[in-house]
Short mmCIF file of C-alpha atoms and ligand atoms in Angstrom, two decimals:
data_model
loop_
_atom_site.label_atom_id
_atom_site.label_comp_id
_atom_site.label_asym_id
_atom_site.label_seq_id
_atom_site.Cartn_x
_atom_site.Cartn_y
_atom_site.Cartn_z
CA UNK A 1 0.00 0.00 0.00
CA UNK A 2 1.04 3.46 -0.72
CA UNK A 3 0.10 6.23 1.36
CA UNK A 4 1.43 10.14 0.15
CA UNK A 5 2.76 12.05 2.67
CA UNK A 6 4.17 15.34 2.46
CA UNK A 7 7.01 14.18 3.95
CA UNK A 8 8.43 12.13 1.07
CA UNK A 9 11.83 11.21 2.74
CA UNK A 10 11.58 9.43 5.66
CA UNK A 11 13.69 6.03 6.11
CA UNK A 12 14.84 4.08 9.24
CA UNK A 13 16.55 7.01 11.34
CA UNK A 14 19.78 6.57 12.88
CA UNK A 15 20.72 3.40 12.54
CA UNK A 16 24.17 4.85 13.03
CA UNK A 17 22.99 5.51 16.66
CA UNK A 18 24.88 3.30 19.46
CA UNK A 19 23.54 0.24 20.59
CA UNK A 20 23.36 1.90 23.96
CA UNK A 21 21.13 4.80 22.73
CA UNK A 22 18.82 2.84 20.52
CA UNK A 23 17.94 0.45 23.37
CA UNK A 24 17.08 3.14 25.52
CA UNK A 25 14.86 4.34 23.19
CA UNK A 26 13.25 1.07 22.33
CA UNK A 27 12.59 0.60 26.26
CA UNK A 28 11.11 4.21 25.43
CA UNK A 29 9.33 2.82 23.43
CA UNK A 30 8.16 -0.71 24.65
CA UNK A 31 5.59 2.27 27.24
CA UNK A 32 3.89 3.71 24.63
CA UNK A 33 1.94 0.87 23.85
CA UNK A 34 -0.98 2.63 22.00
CA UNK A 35 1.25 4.09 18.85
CA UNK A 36 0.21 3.04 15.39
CA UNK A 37 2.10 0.53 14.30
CA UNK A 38 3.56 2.30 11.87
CA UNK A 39 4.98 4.95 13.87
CA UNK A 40 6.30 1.87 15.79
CA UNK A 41 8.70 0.37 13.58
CA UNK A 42 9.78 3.81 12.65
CA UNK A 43 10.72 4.25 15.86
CA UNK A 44 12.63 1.08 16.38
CA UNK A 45 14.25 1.44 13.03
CA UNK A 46 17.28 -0.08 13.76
CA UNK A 47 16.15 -3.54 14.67
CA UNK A 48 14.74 -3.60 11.17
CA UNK A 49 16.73 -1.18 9.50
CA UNK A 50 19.30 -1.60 6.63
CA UNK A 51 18.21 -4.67 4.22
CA UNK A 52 14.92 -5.02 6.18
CA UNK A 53 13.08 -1.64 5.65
CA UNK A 54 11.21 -1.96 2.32
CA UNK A 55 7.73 -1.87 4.45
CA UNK A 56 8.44 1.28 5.76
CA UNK A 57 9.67 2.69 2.44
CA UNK A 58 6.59 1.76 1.10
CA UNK A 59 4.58 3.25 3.00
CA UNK A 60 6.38 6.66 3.09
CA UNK A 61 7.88 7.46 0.27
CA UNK A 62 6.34 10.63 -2.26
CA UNK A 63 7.84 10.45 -5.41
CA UNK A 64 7.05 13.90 -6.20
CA UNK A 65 9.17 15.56 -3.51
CA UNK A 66 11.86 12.81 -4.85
CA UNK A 67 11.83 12.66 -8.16
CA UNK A 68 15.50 14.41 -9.85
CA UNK A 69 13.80 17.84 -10.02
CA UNK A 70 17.17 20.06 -10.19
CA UNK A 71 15.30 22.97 -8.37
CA UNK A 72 18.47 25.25 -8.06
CA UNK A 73 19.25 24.28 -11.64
CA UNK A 74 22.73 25.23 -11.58
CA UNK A 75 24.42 21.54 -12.30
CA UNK A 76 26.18 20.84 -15.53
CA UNK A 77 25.42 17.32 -15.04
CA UNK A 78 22.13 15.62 -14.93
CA UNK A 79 23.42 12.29 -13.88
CA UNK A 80 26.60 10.23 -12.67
CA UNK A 81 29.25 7.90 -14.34
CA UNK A 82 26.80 5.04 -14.34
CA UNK A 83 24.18 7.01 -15.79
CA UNK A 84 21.69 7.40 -12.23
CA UNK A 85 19.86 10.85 -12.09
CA UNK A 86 20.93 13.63 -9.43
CA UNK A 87 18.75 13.91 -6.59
CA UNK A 88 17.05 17.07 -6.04
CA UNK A 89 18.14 19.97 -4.54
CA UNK A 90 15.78 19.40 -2.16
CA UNK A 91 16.39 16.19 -0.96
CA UNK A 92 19.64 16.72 -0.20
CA UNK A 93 19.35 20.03 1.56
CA UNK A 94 16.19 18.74 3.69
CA UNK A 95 17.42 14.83 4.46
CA UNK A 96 20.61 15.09 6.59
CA UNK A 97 22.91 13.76 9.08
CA UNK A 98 24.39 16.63 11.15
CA UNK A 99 24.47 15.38 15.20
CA UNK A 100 25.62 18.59 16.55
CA UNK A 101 21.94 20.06 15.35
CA UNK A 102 19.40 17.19 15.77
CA UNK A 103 19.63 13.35 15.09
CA UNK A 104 15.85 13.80 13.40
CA UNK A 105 17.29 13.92 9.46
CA UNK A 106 14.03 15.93 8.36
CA UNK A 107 14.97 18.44 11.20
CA UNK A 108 18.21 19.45 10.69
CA UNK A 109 17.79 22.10 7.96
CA UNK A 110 15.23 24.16 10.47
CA UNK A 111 17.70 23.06 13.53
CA UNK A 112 20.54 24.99 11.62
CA UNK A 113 18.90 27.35 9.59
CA UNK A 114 20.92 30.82 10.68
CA UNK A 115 23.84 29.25 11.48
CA UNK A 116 26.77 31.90 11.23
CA UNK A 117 29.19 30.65 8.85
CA UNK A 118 30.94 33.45 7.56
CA UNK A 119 33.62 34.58 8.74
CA UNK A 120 35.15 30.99 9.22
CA UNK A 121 38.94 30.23 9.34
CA UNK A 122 40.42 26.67 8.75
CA UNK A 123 43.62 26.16 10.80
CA UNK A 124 46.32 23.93 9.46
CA UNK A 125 48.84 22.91 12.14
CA UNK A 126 51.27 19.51 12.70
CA UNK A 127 53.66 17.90 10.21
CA UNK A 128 53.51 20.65 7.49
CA UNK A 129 56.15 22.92 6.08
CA UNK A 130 53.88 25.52 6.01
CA UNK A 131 50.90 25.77 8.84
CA UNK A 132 48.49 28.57 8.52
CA UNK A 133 45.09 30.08 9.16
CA UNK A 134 42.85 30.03 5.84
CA UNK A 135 39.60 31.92 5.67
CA UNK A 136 38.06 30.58 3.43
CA UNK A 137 36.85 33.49 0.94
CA UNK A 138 41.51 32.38 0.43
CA UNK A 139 40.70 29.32 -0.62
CA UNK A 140 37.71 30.32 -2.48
CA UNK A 141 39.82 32.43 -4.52
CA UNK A 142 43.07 30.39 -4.19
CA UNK A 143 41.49 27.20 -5.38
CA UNK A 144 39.02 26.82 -9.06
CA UNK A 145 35.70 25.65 -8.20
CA UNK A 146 35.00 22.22 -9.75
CA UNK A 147 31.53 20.01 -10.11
CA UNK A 148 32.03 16.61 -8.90
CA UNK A 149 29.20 14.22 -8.93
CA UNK A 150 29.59 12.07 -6.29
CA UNK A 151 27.31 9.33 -4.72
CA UNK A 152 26.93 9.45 -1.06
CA UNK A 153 26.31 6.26 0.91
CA UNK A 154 25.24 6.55 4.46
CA UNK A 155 26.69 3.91 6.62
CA UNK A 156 22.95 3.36 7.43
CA UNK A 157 21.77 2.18 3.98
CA UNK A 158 20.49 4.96 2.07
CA UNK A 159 22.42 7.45 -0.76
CA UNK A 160 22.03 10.03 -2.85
CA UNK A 161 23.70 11.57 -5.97
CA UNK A 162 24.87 15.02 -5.41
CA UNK A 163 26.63 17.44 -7.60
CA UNK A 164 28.99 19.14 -5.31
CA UNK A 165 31.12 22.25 -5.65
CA UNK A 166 34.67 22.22 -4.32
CA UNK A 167 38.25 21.64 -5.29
CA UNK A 168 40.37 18.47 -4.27
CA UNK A 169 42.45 18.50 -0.81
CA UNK A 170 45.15 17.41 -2.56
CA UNK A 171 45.58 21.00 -3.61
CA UNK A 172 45.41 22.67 -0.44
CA UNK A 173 48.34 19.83 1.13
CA UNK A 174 50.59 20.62 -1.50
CA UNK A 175 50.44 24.07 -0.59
CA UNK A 176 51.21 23.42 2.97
CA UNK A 177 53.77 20.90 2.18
CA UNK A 178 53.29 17.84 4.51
CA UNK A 179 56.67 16.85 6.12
CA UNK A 180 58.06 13.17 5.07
CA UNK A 181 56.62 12.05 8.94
CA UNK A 182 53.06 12.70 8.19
CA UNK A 183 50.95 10.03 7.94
CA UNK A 184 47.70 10.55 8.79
CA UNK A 185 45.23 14.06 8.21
CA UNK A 186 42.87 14.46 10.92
CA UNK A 187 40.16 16.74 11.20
CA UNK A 188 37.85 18.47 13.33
CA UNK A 189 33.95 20.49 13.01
CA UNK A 190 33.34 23.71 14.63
CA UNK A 191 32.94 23.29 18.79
CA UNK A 192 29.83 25.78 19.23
CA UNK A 193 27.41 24.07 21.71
CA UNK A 194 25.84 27.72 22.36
CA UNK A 195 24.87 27.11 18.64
CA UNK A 196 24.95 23.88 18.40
CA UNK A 197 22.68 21.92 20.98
CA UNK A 198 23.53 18.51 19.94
CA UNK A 199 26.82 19.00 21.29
CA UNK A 200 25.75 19.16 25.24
CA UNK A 201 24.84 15.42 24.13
CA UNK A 202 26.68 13.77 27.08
CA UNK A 203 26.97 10.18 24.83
CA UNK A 204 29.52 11.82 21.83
CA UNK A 205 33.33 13.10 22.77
CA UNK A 206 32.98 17.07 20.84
CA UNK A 207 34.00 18.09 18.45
CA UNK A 208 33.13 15.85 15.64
CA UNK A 209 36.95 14.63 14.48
CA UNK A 210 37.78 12.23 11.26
CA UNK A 211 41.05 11.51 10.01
CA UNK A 212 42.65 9.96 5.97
CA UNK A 213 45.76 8.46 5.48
CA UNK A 214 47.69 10.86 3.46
CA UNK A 215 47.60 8.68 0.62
CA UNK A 216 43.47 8.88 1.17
CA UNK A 217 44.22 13.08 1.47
CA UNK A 218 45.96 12.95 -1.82
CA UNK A 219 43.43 10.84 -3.97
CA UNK A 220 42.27 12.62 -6.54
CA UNK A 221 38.42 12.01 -5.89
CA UNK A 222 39.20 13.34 -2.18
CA UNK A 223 37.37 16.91 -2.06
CA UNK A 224 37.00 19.88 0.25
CA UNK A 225 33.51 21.06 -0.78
CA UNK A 226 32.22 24.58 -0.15
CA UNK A 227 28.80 24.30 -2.37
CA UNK A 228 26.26 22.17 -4.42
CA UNK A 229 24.16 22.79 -7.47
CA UNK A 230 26.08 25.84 -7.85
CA UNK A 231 24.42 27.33 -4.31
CA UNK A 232 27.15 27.76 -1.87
CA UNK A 233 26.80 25.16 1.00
CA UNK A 234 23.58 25.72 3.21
CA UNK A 235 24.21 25.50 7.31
CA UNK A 236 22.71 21.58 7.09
CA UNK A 237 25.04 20.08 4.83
CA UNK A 238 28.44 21.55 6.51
CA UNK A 239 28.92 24.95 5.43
CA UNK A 240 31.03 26.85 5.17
CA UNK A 241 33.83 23.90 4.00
CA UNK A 242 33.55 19.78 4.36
CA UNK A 243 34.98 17.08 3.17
CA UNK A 244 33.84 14.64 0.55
CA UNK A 245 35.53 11.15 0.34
CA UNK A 246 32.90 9.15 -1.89
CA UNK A 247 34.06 5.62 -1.26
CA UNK A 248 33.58 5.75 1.93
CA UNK A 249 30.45 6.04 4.06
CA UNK A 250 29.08 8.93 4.81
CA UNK A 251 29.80 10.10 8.26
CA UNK A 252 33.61 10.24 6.99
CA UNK A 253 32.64 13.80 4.97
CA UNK A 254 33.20 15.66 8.00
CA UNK A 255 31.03 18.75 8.09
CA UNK A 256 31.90 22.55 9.22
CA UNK A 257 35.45 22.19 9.10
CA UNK A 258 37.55 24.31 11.64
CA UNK A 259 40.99 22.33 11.86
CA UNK A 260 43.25 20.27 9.93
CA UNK A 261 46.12 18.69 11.40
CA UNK A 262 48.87 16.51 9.58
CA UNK A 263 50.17 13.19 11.89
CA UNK A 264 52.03 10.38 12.03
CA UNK A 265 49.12 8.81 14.23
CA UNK A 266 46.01 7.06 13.34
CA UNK A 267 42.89 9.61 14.59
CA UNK A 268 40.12 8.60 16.85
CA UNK A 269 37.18 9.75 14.81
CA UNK A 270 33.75 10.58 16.60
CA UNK A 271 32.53 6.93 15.85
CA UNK A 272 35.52 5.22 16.51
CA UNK A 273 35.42 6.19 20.37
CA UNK A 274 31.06 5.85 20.22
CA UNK A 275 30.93 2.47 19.29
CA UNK A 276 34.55 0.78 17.94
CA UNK A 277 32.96 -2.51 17.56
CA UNK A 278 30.75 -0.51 14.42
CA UNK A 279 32.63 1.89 13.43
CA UNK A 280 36.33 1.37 12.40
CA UNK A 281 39.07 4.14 10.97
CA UNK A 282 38.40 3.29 7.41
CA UNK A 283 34.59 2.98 6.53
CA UNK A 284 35.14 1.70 3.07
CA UNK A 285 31.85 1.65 1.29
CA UNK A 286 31.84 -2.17 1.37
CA UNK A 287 28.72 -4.55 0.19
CA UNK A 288 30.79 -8.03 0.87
CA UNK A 289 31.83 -6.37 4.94
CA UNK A 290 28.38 -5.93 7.39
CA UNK A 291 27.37 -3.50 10.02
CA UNK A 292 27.29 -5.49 13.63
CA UNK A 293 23.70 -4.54 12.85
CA UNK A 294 22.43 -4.95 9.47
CA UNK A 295 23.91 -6.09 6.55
CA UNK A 296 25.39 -3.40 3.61
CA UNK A 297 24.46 -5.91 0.48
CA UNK A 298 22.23 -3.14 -0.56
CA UNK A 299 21.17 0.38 -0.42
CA UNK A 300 17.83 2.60 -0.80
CA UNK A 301 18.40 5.68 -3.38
CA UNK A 302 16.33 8.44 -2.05
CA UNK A 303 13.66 8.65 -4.42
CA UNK A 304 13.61 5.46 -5.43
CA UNK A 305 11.19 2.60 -3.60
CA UNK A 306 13.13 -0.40 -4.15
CA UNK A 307 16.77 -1.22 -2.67
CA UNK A 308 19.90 -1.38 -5.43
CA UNK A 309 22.91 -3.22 -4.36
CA UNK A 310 26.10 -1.58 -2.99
CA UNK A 311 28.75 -1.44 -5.64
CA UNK A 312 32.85 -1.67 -3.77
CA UNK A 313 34.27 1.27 -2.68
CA UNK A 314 30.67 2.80 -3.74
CA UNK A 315 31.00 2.17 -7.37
CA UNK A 316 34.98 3.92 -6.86
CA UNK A 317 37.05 0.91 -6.88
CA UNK A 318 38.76 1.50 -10.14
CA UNK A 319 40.03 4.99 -8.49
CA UNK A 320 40.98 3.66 -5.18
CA UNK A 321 41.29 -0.12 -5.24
CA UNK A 322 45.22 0.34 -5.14
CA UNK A 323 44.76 2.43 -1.33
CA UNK A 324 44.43 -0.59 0.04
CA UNK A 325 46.36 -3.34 -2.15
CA UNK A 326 47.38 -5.97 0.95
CA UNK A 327 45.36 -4.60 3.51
CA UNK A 328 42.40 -6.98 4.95
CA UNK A 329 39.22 -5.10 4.86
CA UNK A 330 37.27 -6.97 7.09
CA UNK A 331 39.81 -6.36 9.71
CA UNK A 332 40.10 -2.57 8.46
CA UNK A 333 36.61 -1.87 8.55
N1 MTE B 1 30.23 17.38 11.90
C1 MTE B 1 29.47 16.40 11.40
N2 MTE B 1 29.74 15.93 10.17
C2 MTE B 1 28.98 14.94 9.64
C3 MTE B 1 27.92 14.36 10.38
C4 MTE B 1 27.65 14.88 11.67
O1 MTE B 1 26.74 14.44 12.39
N3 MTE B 1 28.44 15.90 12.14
N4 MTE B 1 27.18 13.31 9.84
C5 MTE B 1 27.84 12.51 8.80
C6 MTE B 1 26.96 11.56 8.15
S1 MTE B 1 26.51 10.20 9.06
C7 MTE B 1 26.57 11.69 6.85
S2 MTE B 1 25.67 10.48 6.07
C8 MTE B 1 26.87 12.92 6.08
C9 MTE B 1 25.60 13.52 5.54
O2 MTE B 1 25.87 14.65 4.74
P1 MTE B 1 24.68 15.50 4.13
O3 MTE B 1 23.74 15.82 5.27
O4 MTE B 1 25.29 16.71 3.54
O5 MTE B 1 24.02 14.62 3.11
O6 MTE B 1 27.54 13.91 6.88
C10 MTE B 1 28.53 13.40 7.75
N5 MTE B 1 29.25 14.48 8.37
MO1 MO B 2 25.74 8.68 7.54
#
């Protein structure tokens, strides 16, 4: 049965959410006995999350708020490598993953609307020649704008096409000259909790910090974006400057960047020290690896209302296969 909603984009939520947290809200929700069912397996998304969710996607999806509409109109591209249509503006400014704000997706464009991104500085410090304080109007200037089309796969089984705006890190590093010791980038969002509300959450260590191996850093595909569809970055999806790695799932794109920091040790991301047993350094986009959870055979496309399967290193491999020649990626997760 299909039933039209005018919210056209809700799948399981937060999947991503530590065991710890989702049991606490299933105990939550065990009390309120009288909710539709419906409303009900929402809730408890993660026990049937991932491969499981079609029902639920059934039920809620609206094509016509999903459908490749390119409101903004201001891509070159209408589609990716392997010919699958951009989602809409809309979804992806309106469907996001951004825990300092709200862990309700469909909430955190309201939750940051307003957010004061301008002026913003990046600082980059550590093993570097050249360490400095970028605003980023510099690298604006400093660095041509390029499209990339890039698919982004959420860790919790859903992805979208987006045609982002940005130039590739690899850029910026030669500039700074990492030393011959560095061996890791590691980076770290904005620490606002006046602004930010999410980050009083007691269960996260703040700031949100990822890290890249250097070699990651230097891929070409690796990107520091600063817009999409032409539009310069709204507050929800990480303005004023994130980072875009598309092979590997998405809480890796680190949003609202503040500092980047060149190491010869392995960083502790956000997820890492949440739940290590889940969440590992590398977060390859990898259909043949599972979640403890749910398995990551297959994906939902926003806008779409059956599941496609997960393609290697998200449909990259032919770019980044050679990252990780010898390395066991079940262990490396
Ligand atoms: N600082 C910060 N960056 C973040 C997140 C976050 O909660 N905080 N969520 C991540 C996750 S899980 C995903 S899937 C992507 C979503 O990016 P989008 O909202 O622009 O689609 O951002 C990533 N970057
Ligand atoms: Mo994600």
């Amino acid at each position: 049965m299909l039933i039209k909603t005018k919210k056209g984009l809700e799948i399981p939520s937060s999947e991503i959410t530590p065991k710890y947290l989702y049991e606490s809200r299933r105990q939550f929700m065990k009390g309120v006995a009288t909710l539709a069912a419906g409303s009900l397996l929402a809730a408890c998304s993660p026990q049937f999350g991932g491969a499981g969710a079609e029902e639920e996607t059934a039920v809620s999806s609206d094509q016509s708020t999903t459908q490749s509409t390119n409101t903004a109109g201001k891509a070159n591209a209408t589609a990716d490598e392997l010919g699958d249509p951009l989602n809409s503006y809309q979804d992806i400014t309106n469907f996001n993953n951004y825990y300092e704000f709200t862990q309700d997706k469909q909430g955190v464009a309201s939750a940051a609307a307003g957010y004061q991104t301008t002026p913003w500085e990046v600082e980059i410090s550590g093993m570097v020649n050249n360490p400095g304080v970028f605003g980023v109007e510099d690298l604006l200037s400093q660095f041509d704008q390029e499209e990339r089309v890039y698919r982004l796969r959420c860790v919790e089984g859903w992805s979208m096409v987006i045609p982002w705006n940005g130039f590739p890190l690899r850029k910026l590093l030669e500039l700074v000259e990492p030393t011959s010791t560095a061996k890791y980038v590691r980076f770290e969002t904005v620490y606002d909790p006046d602004n930010m509300p999410g980050q009083k959450s007691p269960w996260f260590t703040w700031p949100y910090v990822e890290g890249l191996t250097v070699d990651e850093a230097m891929n070409d595909l690796t990107l520091l974006a600063t817009g999409l569809y032409g539009e310069q970055l709204l507050p929800q999806n990480g303005a004023p400057i994130r980072l875009v790695v598309p092979w590997k799932y998405g809480f890796k794109n680190i949003k609202s960047i503040v500092k980047i920091e060149l190491t010869d040790t392995q960083p502790t991301s956000l997820w890492m020290e949440a739940a290590p047993n889940e969440y590992g350094f590398y977060a390859n986009v990898n259909p043949n690896v599972d979640h403890p959870r749910w398995s990551q055979a297959t994906e939902r496309r926003i806008g779409e209302l059956s599941r496609r399967p997960t393609l290697m290193f998200n449909g990259y491999e032919e770019q980044v296969a050679n990252l990780y020649e010898g390395i066991d990626l079940q262990e490396n997760f």
